[in-house]
Amino acid sequence: MSINQLTSFLAPTYENFPKGRTIGLVVLRTSLSELVLRTEGSGEPMCREFVQAGVTDPKKIIPRLVMTKRKQIAPERRRGREFLRAYDLLYTIKKKEEESICSMNTNAPCEMCIDCFLYGFAAGGGGAQKSRIWTEDAFSILPATDTIGDRTINALFENGTMRDEKGTASTALNTSEYIKPGVHFLDVVTLKDVTADELRYVIGNILLTSRYGAVSSRIGRMENQILGVFGGIAELPSSLELVQGVYENLTHSPTLLEHPLDSNAVITATQQVISSWINKRGISVQLSKTELTELIADVDQHWSESDRESFLKRLNQSYETFRKVPATAESKKRKNKGKETTSETES
């Protein structure tokens, strides 16, 4: 299997301390419907940054759409946690005399599940685990001015008009920006000291997640593709460097730099850029096209209906010797009281 090509950069088992092993993923994210990516509330503009367009001309600055790291990682974590919940692999934690199941953004991580060990946690007053999945902002290839549209939103009354039976006009009228279908974002994801099964879990989360951004129950469809997998002792070039290199390549190709971009041209340009990364300091291995196809097939097999439960339970079992039941506030109080008693006795 192609995953054996990465053995030197995969941990044989989970370890508490890092040992400099790095796996880098190059991810192409393509919007398949209207998409809303913003950090503020309704009506705010899409996330964007003014950056250098390509590589050779530092004076050409364009506004690029930004898919922030949290907009990527949160849906992917939730996707993986759906399956952990389905197989009872999320643990409970006792908080304020009440037991609750491990959950995100509630200051109540169980500190023992696959998600906690991989993506990290920070418990208020308790322990912490740094994420071993490093992400960064993904950037669109084309300028934001070419890839954003405006949508007028209204809410009709039951009579099908903007006025109720008393003639009062509806105030639910608003204009909001959205990202058009067919917009390409390029992203680099770094995995630190992960095992083979952890690699399968993370890639599975990326490939199985299909909704991002706001109003994801109605819009926000995206397709994720892994275009490159690298092994080494250092991070790959950044997402911004990647998208600038791809933009530069496309300017010298027959492809028109206008929305919608040809996806095949984007993939070809990306593969051309990342083909030279093997020469970068600290990067030792790049999977070939065949090896990458084999790796994705391996991941698909482990996430298949027949193998998924045994795969997740095997990964869950691999953390058993490192698990510690999180201390409750009461147990910490008793422990501190015991220390004080011991100190008084010694004095």
XYZ file of C-alpha atoms in Angstrom:
347
model
C 0.000 0.000 0.000
C 1.145 3.544 -0.701
C 0.813 4.438 2.971
C 3.999 2.414 3.498
C 5.863 5.118 1.551
C 5.144 7.443 4.475
C 6.237 5.036 7.235
C 9.312 7.109 8.169
C 7.056 10.080 8.922
C 4.278 8.225 10.736
C 4.317 7.455 14.445
C 4.041 3.717 15.252
C 1.708 4.625 18.108
C 0.436 7.777 19.793
C 3.096 9.563 21.870
C 2.824 12.497 24.256
C 5.858 14.313 22.899
C 6.530 15.353 19.268
C 9.419 13.842 17.315
C 9.512 16.032 14.220
C 7.519 13.791 11.846
C 5.362 15.747 9.393
C 2.791 14.796 6.770
C 1.626 17.583 4.434
C -1.626 17.528 2.463
C -2.479 19.791 -0.479
C -6.245 20.236 -0.653
C -8.364 21.762 -3.422
C -11.756 22.974 -2.163
C -14.355 23.843 -4.832
C -17.730 25.449 -4.097
C -20.634 23.520 -5.649
C -23.355 25.933 -4.592
C -23.689 29.404 -3.176
C -21.366 29.721 -0.197
C -21.190 32.173 2.707
C -17.842 32.572 4.505
C -17.713 35.436 6.968
C -16.639 36.044 10.557
C -19.429 38.422 11.519
C -23.224 38.201 11.450
C -25.757 38.374 8.640
C -25.209 41.073 6.063
C -21.461 41.393 6.667
C -19.115 41.090 3.648
C -17.262 37.872 2.801
C -13.817 37.314 4.338
C -11.160 38.678 2.001
C -7.579 39.956 2.042
C -5.520 42.099 -0.341
C -2.475 40.025 -1.323
C 0.029 39.726 -4.145
C -1.618 38.095 -7.164
C 1.228 35.948 -8.496
C 4.921 35.393 -7.942
C 6.807 37.627 -10.367
C 4.972 40.954 -10.123
C 4.997 42.268 -6.519
C 3.031 45.362 -7.553
C -0.044 43.449 -8.724
C -2.284 43.263 -5.653
C -5.755 41.699 -5.714
C -8.446 40.989 -3.092
C -8.730 37.236 -2.527
C -11.511 35.401 -0.738
C -10.368 33.747 2.476
C -11.646 30.497 3.925
C -10.347 30.828 7.470
C -8.838 27.855 9.261
C -11.768 27.598 11.667
C -14.240 27.479 8.765
C -12.356 24.420 7.504
C -11.523 22.461 10.621
C -14.777 22.834 12.587
C -17.076 21.140 10.009
C -14.502 18.387 9.493
C -14.231 17.723 13.216
C -18.020 17.627 13.520
C -18.194 15.155 10.636
C -15.787 12.779 12.337
C -17.549 13.169 15.667
C -20.829 12.064 14.068
C -19.326 8.603 13.596
C -17.665 8.588 17.013
C -21.092 9.310 18.508
C -22.698 6.584 16.389
C -20.307 3.961 17.801
C -20.309 5.301 21.395
C -16.712 6.500 21.163
C -17.310 9.892 22.776
C -16.725 9.812 26.509
C -18.673 11.516 29.290
C -17.315 14.098 31.683
C -18.646 15.141 35.064
C -19.074 18.895 35.285
C -20.805 20.676 38.173
C -22.212 17.419 39.495
C -23.733 16.655 36.089
C -22.471 14.227 33.480
C -22.308 15.439 29.881
C -20.938 13.845 26.742
C -17.822 15.283 25.093
C -18.754 18.285 22.970
C -17.076 21.123 21.098
C -17.113 24.763 22.198
C -18.660 24.060 25.604
C -15.526 23.888 27.750
C -16.413 20.248 28.374
C -14.012 18.033 26.377
C -13.771 14.446 27.550
C -9.974 14.512 26.953
C -10.129 10.813 26.029
C -11.743 10.441 22.575
C -10.118 10.302 19.138
C -11.136 13.900 18.404
C -9.566 15.215 21.626
C -6.306 13.328 21.065
C -6.005 14.483 17.448
C -7.504 17.961 17.226
C -6.667 18.975 20.786
C -8.620 20.546 23.607
C -8.317 23.167 26.313
C -10.299 22.528 29.467
C -10.791 25.510 31.750
C -8.886 24.791 34.924
C -7.904 21.361 33.598
C -5.538 19.808 31.098
C -4.780 20.723 27.517
C -3.752 18.957 24.331
C -2.282 20.878 21.424
C -3.825 20.047 18.071
C -1.685 17.885 15.803
C -3.701 19.007 12.764
C -2.292 22.372 11.709
C -4.358 24.429 9.280
C -4.077 27.875 7.774
C -6.276 30.196 5.770
C -7.183 28.955 2.286
C -7.249 31.537 -0.525
C -9.246 31.726 -3.732
C -7.309 31.690 -6.978
C -9.339 34.435 -8.661
C -10.018 37.871 -7.162
C -13.001 38.348 -4.852
C -14.435 40.888 -7.293
C -14.899 38.086 -9.861
C -16.275 35.434 -7.527
C -18.791 37.272 -5.323
C -22.434 38.029 -6.097
C -25.253 39.822 -4.282
C -28.493 38.186 -3.280
C -31.652 39.986 -2.141
C -33.341 38.104 0.677
C -36.994 38.572 1.539
C -39.535 36.720 3.674
C -43.109 36.619 2.428
C -46.180 36.374 4.617
C -48.508 33.393 4.231
C -50.582 35.294 1.686
C -47.535 35.239 -0.615
C -46.847 38.988 -0.464
C -44.596 41.346 1.475
C -47.612 42.749 3.369
C -49.680 41.042 6.035
C -53.503 41.042 6.273
C -53.353 44.462 7.951
C -51.283 45.945 5.145
C -48.107 46.185 7.237
C -44.989 45.826 5.109
C -42.476 43.108 6.006
C -39.131 44.317 7.328
C -37.420 41.061 6.311
C -35.736 42.526 3.253
C -31.979 42.408 2.982
C -29.129 42.245 0.467
C -26.260 39.905 1.257
C -23.057 38.813 -0.468
C -22.436 35.200 -1.418
C -19.603 33.256 -3.052
C -20.517 31.856 -6.460
C -20.489 28.135 -7.320
C -17.281 26.962 -8.982
C -14.823 28.985 -6.875
C -11.531 27.204 -6.125
C -9.689 27.500 -2.803
C -6.248 25.982 -2.238
C -5.180 24.831 1.179
C -2.224 23.198 2.940
C -2.875 20.960 5.964
C -0.022 19.783 8.201
C -0.241 16.638 10.344
C 2.276 16.320 13.164
C 3.393 12.927 14.486
C 0.250 11.057 13.467
C -0.145 7.304 13.157
C -1.319 5.553 9.980
C -4.857 5.214 11.364
C -4.891 8.863 12.456
C -3.876 9.839 8.917
C -6.774 7.776 7.561
C -9.145 9.416 10.047
C -8.126 12.989 9.123
C -8.208 12.381 5.361
C -11.596 10.692 5.757
C -12.954 13.719 7.604
C -11.747 16.021 4.812
C -13.158 13.912 1.982
C -16.478 13.181 3.698
C -17.257 16.779 4.688
C -19.443 18.495 2.101
C -20.970 21.558 3.833
C -19.117 24.666 4.991
C -19.883 28.202 6.099
C -23.146 29.795 7.171
C -26.652 28.473 6.393
C -25.070 25.089 5.629
C -28.444 23.327 5.794
C -29.387 25.090 2.526
C -26.174 26.200 0.835
C -22.435 25.739 1.354
C -21.795 22.596 -0.711
C -18.106 21.998 -1.393
C -16.000 19.237 -2.892
C -12.604 18.476 -1.365
C -9.818 16.798 -3.336
C -6.376 15.733 -2.102
C -3.910 16.749 -4.816
C -0.662 15.993 -2.997
C 0.713 14.147 0.023
C 4.234 14.791 1.337
C 6.400 13.431 4.131
C 9.265 15.219 5.850
C 10.509 17.030 8.916
C 9.257 20.487 7.932
C 6.049 22.174 6.838
C 5.185 22.631 3.189
C 5.063 26.124 1.663
C 2.024 28.110 2.762
C -1.419 28.163 1.170
C -0.765 31.709 -0.024
C 2.504 30.737 -1.733
C 0.680 27.833 -3.371
C -2.198 29.900 -4.717
C 0.194 32.585 -5.996
C 2.211 29.933 -7.843
C -0.931 28.428 -9.383
C -2.189 31.878 -10.447
C 1.190 32.543 -12.088
C 1.047 29.232 -13.964
C -2.479 29.928 -15.196
C -1.448 33.326 -16.562
C 1.007 31.516 -18.864
C -1.495 28.878 -19.975
C -4.305 29.025 -22.562
C -6.850 29.019 -19.708
C -8.777 32.263 -19.362
C -8.345 33.814 -15.918
C -12.018 34.405 -15.394
C -14.812 32.783 -13.427
C -15.597 29.934 -13.682
C -12.104 28.501 -13.970
C -11.589 25.131 -15.645
C -11.112 22.665 -12.754
C -8.812 20.429 -14.798
C -6.582 23.406 -15.580
C -6.467 24.288 -11.871
C -5.490 20.726 -10.941
C -2.780 20.620 -13.631
C -1.354 23.985 -12.557
C -1.371 22.923 -8.895
C 0.429 19.675 -9.645
C 3.053 21.592 -11.593
C 3.686 23.918 -8.648
C 3.897 21.217 -5.976
C 6.115 18.952 -8.134
C 9.120 21.093 -7.151
C 8.388 21.006 -3.415
C 10.330 17.775 -2.996
C 13.452 19.946 -3.373
C 12.490 22.162 -0.427
C 14.460 21.842 2.792
C 13.037 19.195 5.112
C 10.635 17.619 2.566
C 11.700 14.087 1.636
C 8.815 12.191 0.039
C 5.988 13.019 -2.347
C 3.489 10.331 -3.267
C 3.200 9.749 -6.995
C -0.157 9.986 -8.731
C -0.570 6.202 -8.526
C 0.459 6.098 -4.874
C -1.940 8.925 -4.047
C -4.792 7.049 -5.751
C -3.900 3.949 -3.714
C -3.850 5.967 -0.491
C -7.307 7.426 -1.153
C -8.593 3.910 -1.964
C -7.111 2.693 1.328
C -8.872 5.508 3.213
C -12.164 4.779 1.436
C -11.895 1.107 2.402
C -11.331 1.899 6.079
C -14.314 4.273 6.055
C -16.538 1.821 4.176
C -19.692 0.393 5.741
C -18.027 -2.973 6.342
C -14.784 -1.682 7.916
C -15.689 1.650 9.541
C -16.688 0.390 12.987
C -13.656 -1.864 13.436
C -11.343 0.878 12.116
C -12.645 3.526 14.524
C -12.621 1.151 17.489
C -9.047 0.105 16.680
C -7.964 3.750 16.552
C -9.847 4.452 19.772
C -8.124 1.519 21.509
C -4.679 2.838 20.521
C -4.998 5.650 23.093
C -5.948 3.371 25.995
C -2.645 3.492 27.879
C -2.561 7.294 27.650
C -6.068 7.960 28.898
C -6.613 9.670 32.213
C -10.032 10.403 33.633
C -10.297 14.218 33.877
C -10.226 15.381 37.460
C -13.431 16.970 38.738
C -13.452 20.178 40.721
C -14.265 18.192 43.884
C -11.387 15.748 43.409
C -8.986 18.627 42.785
C -10.217 20.269 45.990
C -9.634 17.068 47.977
C -6.182 16.677 46.407
C -5.184 20.241 47.304
C -6.558 19.797 50.803
C -4.436 16.663 51.196
C -1.339 18.580 50.148
C -2.083 21.283 52.711
C -2.513 18.659 55.461
C 0.766 17.008 54.530
C 2.542 20.353 54.545
C 1.179 21.171 58.029
C 2.251 17.779 59.352
C 5.792 18.187 58.041
C 6.078 21.626 59.571
